[in-house]
């Protein structure tokens, strides 16, 4: 009897020890050996991910000491508390790496804002190389490396294997080389900004863009799309797109075949379209006539649009900002009068004949 009880207690004790050991494994802060962890005593960072981030830091020159919280010292161990890093509070995996503009010190981002031109920027970071260890961050959903000067180095291919990414911002990062069409692998992407880099001409939109069917935001400004006559057809395959910016891309006037165009499902939700400084002609209006009422902001300034404004414009009843300056529009401008009645339209730009004609009609 007594022996049975002891055996039973023994088992219980062993089970208890097992549970405690497991707990310790799950939450190392329970261990007495661990001290001085900055996030309220709970160590969250996963070691493999910390090492990947430190390797990534090695590839940067940090002029402003922005990453002073990133280190190996005991009190810096929890990478989840580092500047620019966010971890899942469920799994502790790193889900955000944000070293872009928004994470930079105030003074620095202000100075950037005044110099929005790649040739004139004082960068916060110099990118020597992008450590391939970054692929250890399998759970990354948000990656913003905008405004890190990679000085024309080639964009690393491994970005295509960060398959959980929702948000990718590499704008103003001065990457060069081939256009990174492997972003076509990132099928969960909702936000993609690759504007203002030095990539080679984009030729095969078809091979990657239509894969990104969750995209709501796309900015490819300053990439040379002059060899992509199908750009509009490809953009139109993105069913959820709301914001489209293709500023200064050498866009040719789209090849619009009415049959393909009218079978398109796109453009239902477009609110913001910025196609400034391209080579568009009035055929762009055919597409816009399909966008229906969703458009709020439309900028077609500095293109090669000639002639009148089509009747279909009167369907764009939610427009608040319209810029047609720097084109050669004439005739039938009275079709825009309905916009004025809504008193929500701002005509920006100065070189606009459209503007002056409308002013006359006031
Ligand atoms: C504990 O962390 C603080 C900063 O949070 C640091 O100043 C201090 O030196 C650390 N103490 C030890 C023993 O590491
Ligand atoms: C985890 O984070 C989410 C949002 O990121 C928040 O709503 C939730 O309250 C957090 N849970 C805990 C336990 O902190
Ligand atoms: C770049 O800086 C130079 C002077 O350093 C200035 O003259 C030029 O206008 C700037 N260009 C842009 C696009 O800001
Ligand atoms: C950027 O690259 C050029 C050569 O392409 C080199 O001359 C220059 O020193 C580099 N700048 C930096 C800051 O590394
Ligand atoms: C997607 O990734 C696979 C392997 O990870 C690769 O073979 C393929 O070329 C990639 N596709 C694109 C479009 O990058
Ligand atoms: C874009 O590419 C085309 C065709 O290769 C070329 O003729 C044009 O000069 C390029 N535009 C710019 C701004 O580099
Ligand atoms: C448009 O959507 C319908 C169903 O919503 C689908 O059957 C059709 O194939 C789509 N058309 C195109 C051109 O993607
Ligand atoms: C998308 O466009 C709308 C309408 O112009 C604007 O209010 C919104 O801020 C834009 N979204 C982003 C992420 O820039
Ligand atoms: C555009 O709006 C009209 C009614 O205002 C509607 O009948 C039509 O289905 C809409 N088209 C699209 C592509 O949403
Ligand atoms: C603008 O269009 C008119 C005809 O509508 C044409 O006579 C004129 O040459 C055009 N101007 C430019 C700068 O293309």
Short mmCIF file of C-alpha atoms and ligand atoms in Angstrom, two decimals:
data_model
loop_
_atom_site.label_atom_id
_atom_site.label_comp_id
_atom_site.label_asym_id
_atom_site.label_seq_id
_atom_site.Cartn_x
_atom_site.Cartn_y
_atom_site.Cartn_z
CA UNK A 1 0.00 0.00 0.00
CA UNK A 2 2.65 2.46 1.20
CA UNK A 3 4.93 1.45 -1.72
CA UNK A 4 2.15 2.05 -4.22
CA UNK A 5 1.56 5.54 -2.87
CA UNK A 6 5.26 6.38 -3.06
CA UNK A 7 5.47 5.07 -6.62
CA UNK A 8 2.43 7.12 -7.50
CA UNK A 9 3.89 10.29 -5.94
CA UNK A 10 7.13 9.61 -7.73
CA UNK A 11 5.33 9.46 -11.06
CA UNK A 12 3.48 12.63 -10.26
CA UNK A 13 6.70 14.38 -9.38
CA UNK A 14 8.33 13.29 -12.61
CA UNK A 15 5.33 14.49 -14.59
CA UNK A 16 5.53 17.82 -12.79
CA UNK A 17 9.21 18.18 -13.63
CA UNK A 18 8.47 17.35 -17.25
CA UNK A 19 5.76 20.00 -17.38
CA UNK A 20 8.05 22.58 -15.80
CA UNK A 21 10.83 21.75 -18.25
CA UNK A 22 8.43 22.10 -21.14
CA UNK A 23 7.12 25.40 -19.82
CA UNK A 24 10.65 26.65 -19.53
CA UNK A 25 11.25 25.68 -23.14
CA UNK A 26 8.15 27.48 -24.28
CA UNK A 27 8.82 30.55 -22.19
CA UNK A 28 12.50 30.90 -21.29
CA UNK A 29 11.88 33.82 -18.94
CA UNK A 30 10.71 31.29 -16.35
CA UNK A 31 14.25 30.12 -16.14
CA UNK A 32 16.16 31.61 -13.26
CA UNK A 33 19.27 32.02 -15.39
CA UNK A 34 17.61 34.63 -17.58
CA UNK A 35 17.78 38.18 -16.36
CA UNK A 36 17.48 41.70 -17.58
CA UNK A 37 15.35 41.14 -20.66
CA UNK A 38 13.97 44.45 -21.75
CA UNK A 39 10.40 43.55 -22.71
CA UNK A 40 8.92 43.37 -19.25
CA UNK A 41 10.87 40.30 -18.37
CA UNK A 42 9.58 38.15 -21.23
CA UNK A 43 12.06 37.02 -23.84
CA UNK A 44 10.20 36.61 -27.11
CA UNK A 45 12.78 36.64 -29.86
CA UNK A 46 13.56 33.40 -31.67
CA UNK A 47 17.32 32.95 -31.79
CA UNK A 48 17.60 31.93 -35.45
CA UNK A 49 15.69 35.05 -36.43
CA UNK A 50 17.83 37.27 -34.25
CA UNK A 51 20.94 35.91 -35.95
CA UNK A 52 19.39 36.56 -39.36
CA UNK A 53 18.62 40.15 -38.41
CA UNK A 54 22.12 40.72 -37.05
CA UNK A 55 23.56 39.35 -40.29
CA UNK A 56 21.30 41.71 -42.18
CA UNK A 57 22.54 44.62 -40.06
CA UNK A 58 26.11 43.65 -40.98
CA UNK A 59 25.25 44.43 -44.57
CA UNK A 60 24.27 48.02 -43.76
CA UNK A 61 26.20 51.15 -42.94
CA UNK A 62 24.12 52.87 -40.31
CA UNK A 63 25.13 56.53 -40.53
CA UNK A 64 22.65 57.77 -37.96
CA UNK A 65 22.98 54.88 -35.52
CA UNK A 66 19.33 54.13 -36.10
CA UNK A 67 19.87 50.48 -35.21
CA UNK A 68 21.51 51.04 -31.84
CA UNK A 69 18.93 48.78 -30.23
CA UNK A 70 20.05 45.86 -32.41
CA UNK A 71 22.85 43.94 -30.71
CA UNK A 72 24.19 40.88 -28.95
CA UNK A 73 24.48 42.45 -25.49
CA UNK A 74 22.42 40.76 -22.81
CA UNK A 75 19.97 43.61 -22.44
CA UNK A 76 19.44 43.75 -26.20
CA UNK A 77 18.70 40.07 -26.68
CA UNK A 78 15.01 40.36 -27.39
CA UNK A 79 14.93 41.27 -31.08
CA UNK A 80 11.17 41.77 -30.81
CA UNK A 81 11.89 45.07 -29.07
CA UNK A 82 14.35 46.34 -31.67
CA UNK A 83 13.52 49.39 -33.68
CA UNK A 84 11.75 48.46 -36.91
CA UNK A 85 10.90 44.94 -35.74
CA UNK A 86 7.54 43.52 -34.85
CA UNK A 87 6.90 39.97 -33.69
CA UNK A 88 3.71 38.02 -33.64
CA UNK A 89 2.41 38.07 -30.09
CA UNK A 90 1.10 34.55 -30.68
CA UNK A 91 4.07 32.77 -32.27
CA UNK A 92 6.89 35.23 -31.44
CA UNK A 93 8.11 35.02 -35.03
CA UNK A 94 9.32 38.24 -36.62
CA UNK A 95 6.51 39.47 -38.84
CA UNK A 96 7.69 42.99 -39.66
CA UNK A 97 10.99 44.45 -40.74
CA UNK A 98 10.48 48.12 -41.32
CA UNK A 99 13.55 50.24 -41.86
CA UNK A 100 11.83 52.55 -44.28
CA UNK A 101 11.04 56.14 -43.99
CA UNK A 102 8.43 55.74 -41.28
CA UNK A 103 10.83 54.08 -38.84
CA UNK A 104 13.53 56.68 -39.30
CA UNK A 105 14.22 59.51 -36.89
CA UNK A 106 12.03 62.53 -37.38
CA UNK A 107 14.71 64.93 -38.57
CA UNK A 108 16.01 62.43 -41.06
CA UNK A 109 12.63 61.67 -42.63
CA UNK A 110 11.96 65.36 -42.95
CA UNK A 111 15.18 65.93 -44.81
CA UNK A 112 14.28 63.01 -47.08
CA UNK A 113 10.89 64.41 -47.81
CA UNK A 114 12.41 67.58 -49.16
CA UNK A 115 14.57 65.66 -51.59
CA UNK A 116 12.29 63.17 -53.20
CA UNK A 117 14.66 62.48 -56.01
CA UNK A 118 17.07 59.55 -56.08
CA UNK A 119 20.04 61.61 -57.20
CA UNK A 120 19.77 64.06 -54.33
CA UNK A 121 19.14 62.04 -51.21
CA UNK A 122 21.15 61.79 -48.04
CA UNK A 123 20.33 58.23 -47.12
CA UNK A 124 20.03 56.99 -43.56
CA UNK A 125 21.55 53.66 -44.47
CA UNK A 126 24.03 52.58 -47.04
CA UNK A 127 23.34 49.02 -48.24
CA UNK A 128 26.55 47.11 -48.81
CA UNK A 129 24.79 43.83 -49.39
CA UNK A 130 21.53 42.22 -48.45
CA UNK A 131 22.28 39.20 -46.31
CA UNK A 132 20.72 36.01 -47.68
CA UNK A 133 20.07 35.04 -44.07
CA UNK A 134 16.98 37.16 -44.36
CA UNK A 135 15.20 34.11 -45.78
CA UNK A 136 15.22 32.74 -42.24
CA UNK A 137 12.39 35.15 -41.58
CA UNK A 138 9.78 32.83 -43.05
CA UNK A 139 6.98 34.52 -41.20
CA UNK A 140 7.72 37.99 -42.45
CA UNK A 141 4.60 39.73 -43.67
CA UNK A 142 5.82 43.29 -43.90
CA UNK A 143 9.14 44.33 -45.41
CA UNK A 144 10.01 47.97 -45.93
CA UNK A 145 13.57 48.74 -46.99
CA UNK A 146 12.70 51.93 -48.80
CA UNK A 147 15.32 54.68 -48.80
CA UNK A 148 18.23 52.36 -48.09
CA UNK A 149 20.84 53.12 -50.70
CA UNK A 150 21.91 49.84 -52.27
CA UNK A 151 23.85 51.88 -54.82
CA UNK A 152 22.90 50.01 -57.96
CA UNK A 153 23.64 46.54 -56.63
CA UNK A 154 21.51 43.73 -57.91
CA UNK A 155 18.34 42.97 -56.11
CA UNK A 156 18.68 39.55 -54.43
CA UNK A 157 16.60 36.75 -55.91
CA UNK A 158 15.74 35.26 -52.54
CA UNK A 159 13.10 37.90 -51.98
CA UNK A 160 10.85 35.60 -54.04
CA UNK A 161 10.94 33.00 -51.28
CA UNK A 162 9.58 35.24 -48.51
CA UNK A 163 6.25 33.76 -49.42
CA UNK A 164 4.21 35.22 -46.57
CA UNK A 165 4.84 38.83 -47.51
CA UNK A 166 1.78 41.06 -47.68
CA UNK A 167 3.60 44.37 -47.90
CA UNK A 168 6.82 44.96 -49.84
CA UNK A 169 8.26 48.44 -50.17
CA UNK A 170 11.64 48.77 -51.88
CA UNK A 171 11.08 52.24 -53.22
CA UNK A 172 14.03 54.63 -53.50
CA UNK A 173 16.41 51.81 -52.64
CA UNK A 174 18.67 52.31 -55.66
CA UNK A 175 18.69 48.66 -56.58
CA UNK A 176 19.92 47.90 -60.07
CA UNK A 177 20.20 44.96 -62.40
CA UNK A 178 17.39 42.83 -63.70
CA UNK A 179 13.89 43.77 -62.70
CA UNK A 180 12.96 41.45 -59.79
CA UNK A 181 10.18 39.54 -61.51
CA UNK A 182 10.49 36.84 -58.83
CA UNK A 183 8.12 39.00 -56.80
CA UNK A 184 5.57 37.11 -58.88
CA UNK A 185 6.07 34.31 -56.35
CA UNK A 186 4.71 36.47 -53.54
CA UNK A 187 1.10 35.69 -54.22
CA UNK A 188 -0.17 37.09 -50.92
CA UNK A 189 1.15 40.57 -51.65
CA UNK A 190 -1.33 43.34 -51.14
CA UNK A 191 1.06 46.26 -51.34
CA UNK A 192 3.97 46.48 -53.78
CA UNK A 193 6.16 49.53 -54.28
CA UNK A 194 9.25 49.13 -56.47
CA UNK A 195 9.37 52.73 -57.58
CA UNK A 196 12.55 54.76 -58.08
CA UNK A 197 15.19 52.11 -58.52
CA UNK A 198 17.61 51.54 -61.38
CA UNK A 199 16.21 48.29 -62.68
CA UNK A 200 16.61 47.35 -66.31
CA UNK A 201 13.58 47.69 -68.56
CA UNK A 202 10.54 45.73 -67.54
CA UNK A 203 9.60 43.52 -70.45
CA UNK A 204 7.54 40.61 -69.30
CA UNK A 205 4.82 41.88 -67.04
CA UNK A 206 2.87 38.86 -68.11
CA UNK A 207 5.27 36.51 -66.31
CA UNK A 208 4.70 37.89 -62.84
CA UNK A 209 2.13 40.65 -62.40
CA UNK A 210 -1.07 38.64 -62.95
CA UNK A 211 0.05 36.24 -60.18
CA UNK A 212 -0.41 38.98 -57.62
CA UNK A 213 -4.16 38.79 -57.50
CA UNK A 214 -4.43 40.20 -53.97
CA UNK A 215 -2.71 43.46 -54.81
CA UNK A 216 -4.56 46.57 -53.82
CA UNK A 217 -1.62 48.97 -54.16
CA UNK A 218 0.91 49.01 -57.00
CA UNK A 219 3.62 51.58 -57.64
CA UNK A 220 6.22 50.97 -60.35
CA UNK A 221 7.10 54.59 -60.98
CA UNK A 222 10.39 55.37 -62.70
CA UNK A 223 10.73 51.85 -64.04
CA UNK A 224 11.02 51.75 -67.82
CA UNK A 225 7.88 50.07 -69.11
CA UNK A 226 8.22 51.34 -72.64
CA UNK A 227 8.57 47.77 -73.92
CA UNK A 228 5.41 46.59 -72.21
CA UNK A 229 2.56 47.48 -74.56
CA UNK A 230 0.35 45.07 -72.60
CA UNK A 231 0.73 46.98 -69.33
CA UNK A 232 -2.91 47.92 -69.14
CA UNK A 233 -4.15 44.44 -69.86
CA UNK A 234 -1.88 43.09 -67.10
CA UNK A 235 -2.93 45.73 -64.59
CA UNK A 236 -6.51 44.96 -65.43
CA UNK A 237 -6.03 41.38 -64.29
CA UNK A 238 -5.66 42.56 -60.71
CA UNK A 239 -9.18 42.31 -59.38
CA UNK A 240 -8.63 44.12 -56.07
CA UNK A 241 -6.43 46.97 -57.20
CA UNK A 242 -7.38 50.35 -55.73
CA UNK A 243 -4.21 52.45 -56.10
CA UNK A 244 -2.14 52.46 -59.27
CA UNK A 245 0.90 54.69 -59.73
CA UNK A 246 2.97 54.46 -62.89
CA UNK A 247 4.63 57.84 -62.88
CA UNK A 248 7.24 58.43 -65.56
CA UNK A 249 7.43 54.89 -66.86
CA UNK A 250 7.58 55.64 -70.57
CA UNK A 251 4.18 53.95 -70.82
CA UNK A 252 3.12 53.56 -74.42
CA UNK A 253 -0.47 54.13 -75.25
CA UNK A 254 -2.11 50.85 -74.34
CA UNK A 255 -3.04 48.31 -76.93
CA UNK A 256 -6.75 48.26 -76.36
CA UNK A 257 -8.75 45.60 -78.09
CA UNK A 258 -12.30 46.27 -77.18
CA UNK A 259 -13.13 42.58 -76.76
CA UNK A 260 -10.41 41.94 -74.16
CA UNK A 261 -11.08 45.23 -72.47
CA UNK A 262 -14.73 44.67 -72.04
CA UNK A 263 -14.20 41.22 -70.59
CA UNK A 264 -11.94 42.59 -67.94
CA UNK A 265 -12.95 42.30 -64.35
CA UNK A 266 -10.55 44.88 -63.13
CA UNK A 267 -10.97 48.47 -62.31
CA UNK A 268 -14.01 47.95 -60.17
CA UNK A 269 -12.31 49.33 -57.11
CA UNK A 270 -9.73 51.71 -58.51
CA UNK A 271 -9.78 54.92 -56.53
CA UNK A 272 -6.38 56.39 -57.30
CA UNK A 273 -4.72 56.42 -60.73
CA UNK A 274 -1.52 58.36 -61.32
CA UNK A 275 -0.12 58.00 -64.85
CA UNK A 276 1.77 61.28 -65.09
CA UNK A 277 4.65 61.79 -67.51
CA UNK A 278 4.05 58.99 -69.97
CA UNK A 279 3.22 58.71 -73.66
CA UNK A 280 -0.48 58.04 -73.38
CA UNK A 281 -2.96 59.14 -75.99
CA UNK A 282 -6.70 59.46 -75.84
CA UNK A 283 -7.12 55.67 -76.04
CA UNK A 284 -6.65 55.71 -72.27
CA UNK A 285 -10.14 57.17 -72.01
CA UNK A 286 -11.60 53.93 -73.37
CA UNK A 287 -10.28 52.13 -70.33
CA UNK A 288 -11.32 54.83 -67.91
CA UNK A 289 -14.83 54.60 -69.18
CA UNK A 290 -14.81 51.09 -67.69
CA UNK A 291 -13.71 52.17 -64.25
CA UNK A 292 -17.12 53.45 -63.41
CA UNK A 293 -17.78 55.43 -60.32
CA UNK A 294 -14.91 54.35 -58.09
CA UNK A 295 -12.23 56.85 -59.16
CA UNK A 296 -11.46 59.61 -56.67
CA UNK A 297 -8.07 60.80 -57.88
CA UNK A 298 -7.03 60.78 -61.52
CA UNK A 299 -3.80 62.28 -62.80
CA UNK A 300 -3.07 62.03 -66.52
CA UNK A 301 -0.97 65.16 -66.74
CA UNK A 302 2.01 65.45 -69.09
CA UNK A 303 1.01 62.86 -71.63
CA UNK A 304 0.15 63.14 -75.31
CA UNK A 305 -3.61 63.19 -75.09
CA UNK A 306 -5.24 65.16 -77.85
CA UNK A 307 -8.80 66.00 -78.70
CA UNK A 308 -11.89 66.20 -76.56
CA UNK A 309 -12.98 64.64 -73.35
CA UNK A 310 -15.34 61.74 -73.96
CA UNK A 311 -18.90 61.55 -72.76
CA UNK A 312 -17.99 58.62 -70.51
CA UNK A 313 -16.23 61.01 -68.15
CA UNK A 314 -19.55 62.05 -66.80
CA UNK A 315 -19.78 58.63 -65.10
CA UNK A 316 -16.83 59.41 -62.85
CA UNK A 317 -19.07 61.04 -60.32
CA UNK A 318 -16.78 60.54 -57.30
CA UNK A 319 -13.77 62.29 -58.74
CA UNK A 320 -12.25 64.77 -56.35
CA UNK A 321 -8.92 65.42 -57.97
CA UNK A 322 -8.42 65.54 -61.70
CA UNK A 323 -5.30 66.70 -63.48
CA UNK A 324 -5.20 66.80 -67.26
CA UNK A 325 -2.60 69.50 -67.58
CA UNK A 326 0.30 69.17 -69.99
CA UNK A 327 -1.78 67.55 -72.72
CA UNK A 328 -3.38 69.01 -75.81
CA UNK A 329 -7.06 68.81 -75.07
CA UNK A 330 -9.69 70.76 -76.87
CA UNK A 331 -13.38 70.84 -77.64
CA UNK A 332 -16.30 69.41 -75.65
CA UNK A 333 -14.68 70.37 -72.37
CA UNK A 334 -18.13 71.27 -71.18
CA UNK A 335 -18.39 67.57 -70.34
CA UNK A 336 -16.36 68.35 -67.28
CA UNK A 337 -18.84 70.91 -66.10
CA UNK A 338 -20.77 68.33 -64.13
CA UNK A 339 -17.62 67.85 -62.07
CA UNK A 340 -17.59 71.51 -61.20
CA UNK A 341 -21.15 71.34 -60.05
CA UNK A 342 -20.07 68.81 -57.46
CA UNK A 343 -17.52 71.37 -56.26
CA UNK A 344 -15.14 68.60 -55.37
CA UNK A 345 -12.82 68.78 -58.30
CA UNK A 346 -9.52 70.53 -58.08
CA UNK A 347 -7.77 71.30 -61.29
CA UNK A 348 -4.10 71.29 -60.54
CA UNK A 349 -1.25 72.19 -62.81
CA UNK A 350 -0.72 75.35 -64.73
CA UNK A 351 -0.03 74.37 -68.32
CA UNK A 352 -3.51 73.04 -68.82
CA UNK A 353 -5.54 74.25 -71.70
CA UNK A 354 -8.39 72.31 -70.19
CA UNK A 355 -8.08 74.37 -67.08
CA UNK A 356 -8.13 77.68 -68.87
CA UNK A 357 -11.10 76.71 -71.01
CA UNK A 358 -12.99 75.65 -67.92
CA UNK A 359 -12.11 78.84 -66.17
CA UNK A 360 -13.74 80.68 -69.00
CA UNK A 361 -16.89 78.69 -68.51
CA UNK A 362 -17.20 79.58 -64.86
C1 LIG B 1 20.19 45.77 -17.79
O1 LIG B 1 19.62 46.56 -18.84
C2 LIG B 1 19.92 47.93 -18.77
C3 LIG B 1 19.23 48.62 -19.92
O2 LIG B 1 17.92 48.21 -20.04
C4 LIG B 1 21.41 48.13 -18.81
O3 LIG B 1 21.70 49.51 -18.68
C5 LIG B 1 22.08 47.34 -17.72
O4 LIG B 1 23.48 47.46 -17.83
C6 LIG B 1 21.69 45.90 -17.80
N1 LIG B 1 22.27 45.16 -16.70
C7 LIG B 1 22.98 44.05 -16.87
C8 LIG B 1 23.47 43.38 -15.66
O5 LIG B 1 23.17 43.57 -17.99
C1 LIG B 2 -1.85 40.57 -29.97
O1 LIG B 2 -1.83 41.57 -30.98
C2 LIG B 2 -3.09 41.94 -31.43
C3 LIG B 2 -2.92 42.93 -32.54
O2 LIG B 2 -1.67 42.86 -33.12
C4 LIG B 2 -3.89 42.52 -30.29
O3 LIG B 2 -5.18 42.84 -30.75
C5 LIG B 2 -3.97 41.54 -29.16
O4 LIG B 2 -4.61 42.13 -28.07
C6 LIG B 2 -2.59 41.08 -28.75
N1 LIG B 2 -2.68 40.05 -27.75
C7 LIG B 2 -1.96 40.06 -26.65
C8 LIG B 2 -2.15 38.91 -25.73
O5 LIG B 2 -1.15 40.97 -26.43
C1 LIG B 3 19.48 68.48 -56.28
O1 LIG B 3 20.37 69.32 -55.56
C2 LIG B 3 20.90 70.39 -56.33
C3 LIG B 3 21.85 71.18 -55.46
O2 LIG B 3 22.58 70.33 -54.66
C4 LIG B 3 19.79 71.29 -56.82
O3 LIG B 3 20.32 72.29 -57.63
C5 LIG B 3 18.79 70.47 -57.60
O4 LIG B 3 17.69 71.26 -57.94
C6 LIG B 3 18.31 69.27 -56.78
N1 LIG B 3 17.44 68.46 -57.62
C7 LIG B 3 16.26 67.98 -57.19
C8 LIG B 3 15.50 67.16 -58.16
O5 LIG B 3 15.85 68.17 -56.07
C1 LIG B 4 28.43 53.45 -55.47
O1 LIG B 4 28.89 52.77 -56.62
C2 LIG B 4 29.85 53.49 -57.38
C3 LIG B 4 30.23 52.64 -58.57
O2 LIG B 4 29.13 52.10 -59.17
C4 LIG B 4 31.06 53.79 -56.54
O3 LIG B 4 31.96 54.58 -57.28
C5 LIG B 4 30.64 54.52 -55.28
O4 LIG B 4 31.74 54.70 -54.44
C6 LIG B 4 29.59 53.75 -54.55
N1 LIG B 4 29.13 54.53 -53.42
C7 LIG B 4 29.09 54.03 -52.20
C8 LIG B 4 28.64 54.99 -51.13
O5 LIG B 4 29.37 52.89 -51.95
C1 LIG B 5 9.28 31.04 -57.60
O1 LIG B 5 10.09 30.26 -56.74
C2 LIG B 5 10.55 29.06 -57.31
C3 LIG B 5 11.35 28.31 -56.29
O2 LIG B 5 11.26 28.87 -55.04
C4 LIG B 5 11.37 29.36 -58.54
O3 LIG B 5 11.77 28.14 -59.16
C5 LIG B 5 10.56 30.18 -59.51
O4 LIG B 5 11.35 30.56 -60.60
C6 LIG B 5 10.04 31.41 -58.83
N1 LIG B 5 9.18 32.13 -59.73
C7 LIG B 5 9.28 33.44 -59.94
C8 LIG B 5 8.30 34.04 -60.86
O5 LIG B 5 10.13 34.09 -59.37
C1 LIG B 6 13.43 53.00 -71.91
O1 LIG B 6 13.74 51.93 -72.76
C2 LIG B 6 13.66 52.26 -74.13
C3 LIG B 6 13.82 50.99 -74.92
O2 LIG B 6 14.90 50.24 -74.47
C4 LIG B 6 14.72 53.30 -74.46
O3 LIG B 6 14.65 53.65 -75.80
C5 LIG B 6 14.47 54.52 -73.58
O4 LIG B 6 15.50 55.48 -73.79
C6 LIG B 6 14.42 54.14 -72.14
N1 LIG B 6 14.01 55.30 -71.35
C7 LIG B 6 14.72 55.79 -70.38
C8 LIG B 6 14.18 56.98 -69.68
O5 LIG B 6 15.75 55.27 -70.01
C1 LIG B 7 -14.10 37.69 -64.67
O1 LIG B 7 -14.71 37.10 -63.53
C2 LIG B 7 -15.52 36.00 -63.84
C3 LIG B 7 -16.14 35.50 -62.55
O2 LIG B 7 -16.17 36.52 -61.60
C4 LIG B 7 -14.67 34.91 -64.48
O3 LIG B 7 -15.50 33.83 -64.84
C5 LIG B 7 -14.00 35.47 -65.74
O4 LIG B 7 -13.11 34.50 -66.25
C6 LIG B 7 -13.20 36.69 -65.39
N1 LIG B 7 -12.65 37.30 -66.60
C7 LIG B 7 -11.36 37.61 -66.77
C8 LIG B 7 -10.98 38.21 -68.07
O5 LIG B 7 -10.53 37.43 -65.89
C1 LIG B 8 -5.13 55.21 -52.27
O1 LIG B 8 -5.84 56.24 -52.90
C2 LIG B 8 -6.77 56.91 -52.07
C3 LIG B 8 -7.55 57.89 -52.92
O2 LIG B 8 -6.70 58.83 -53.54
C4 LIG B 8 -6.00 57.60 -50.96
O3 LIG B 8 -6.90 58.25 -50.08
C5 LIG B 8 -5.20 56.56 -50.18
O4 LIG B 8 -4.41 57.18 -49.23
C6 LIG B 8 -4.31 55.76 -51.13
N1 LIG B 8 -3.69 54.66 -50.38
C7 LIG B 8 -2.40 54.61 -50.15
C8 LIG B 8 -1.93 53.41 -49.39
O5 LIG B 8 -1.63 55.46 -50.53
C1 LIG B 9 -21.09 50.68 -63.57
O1 LIG B 9 -22.23 51.28 -62.99
C2 LIG B 9 -23.44 50.92 -63.58
C3 LIG B 9 -24.54 51.69 -62.90
O2 LIG B 9 -24.05 52.89 -62.42
C4 LIG B 9 -23.65 49.41 -63.42
O3 LIG B 9 -24.84 49.02 -64.08
C5 LIG B 9 -22.48 48.66 -64.04
O4 LIG B 9 -22.61 47.29 -63.78
C6 LIG B 9 -21.20 49.17 -63.44
N1 LIG B 9 -20.08 48.52 -64.11
C7 LIG B 9 -19.07 47.98 -63.49
C8 LIG B 9 -17.98 47.43 -64.33
O5 LIG B 9 -19.01 47.93 -62.27
C1 LIG B 10 -2.78 70.43 -80.43
O1 LIG B 10 -3.86 69.98 -81.21
C2 LIG B 10 -4.18 70.82 -82.31
C3 LIG B 10 -5.38 70.24 -83.00
O2 LIG B 10 -6.37 69.88 -82.10
C4 LIG B 10 -3.00 70.91 -83.25
O3 LIG B 10 -3.29 71.84 -84.29
C5 LIG B 10 -1.77 71.39 -82.49
O4 LIG B 10 -0.64 71.35 -83.34
C6 LIG B 10 -1.53 70.51 -81.29
N1 LIG B 10 -0.43 71.05 -80.51
C7 LIG B 10 0.57 70.31 -80.08
C8 LIG B 10 1.63 71.04 -79.28
O5 LIG B 10 0.68 69.13 -80.33
#
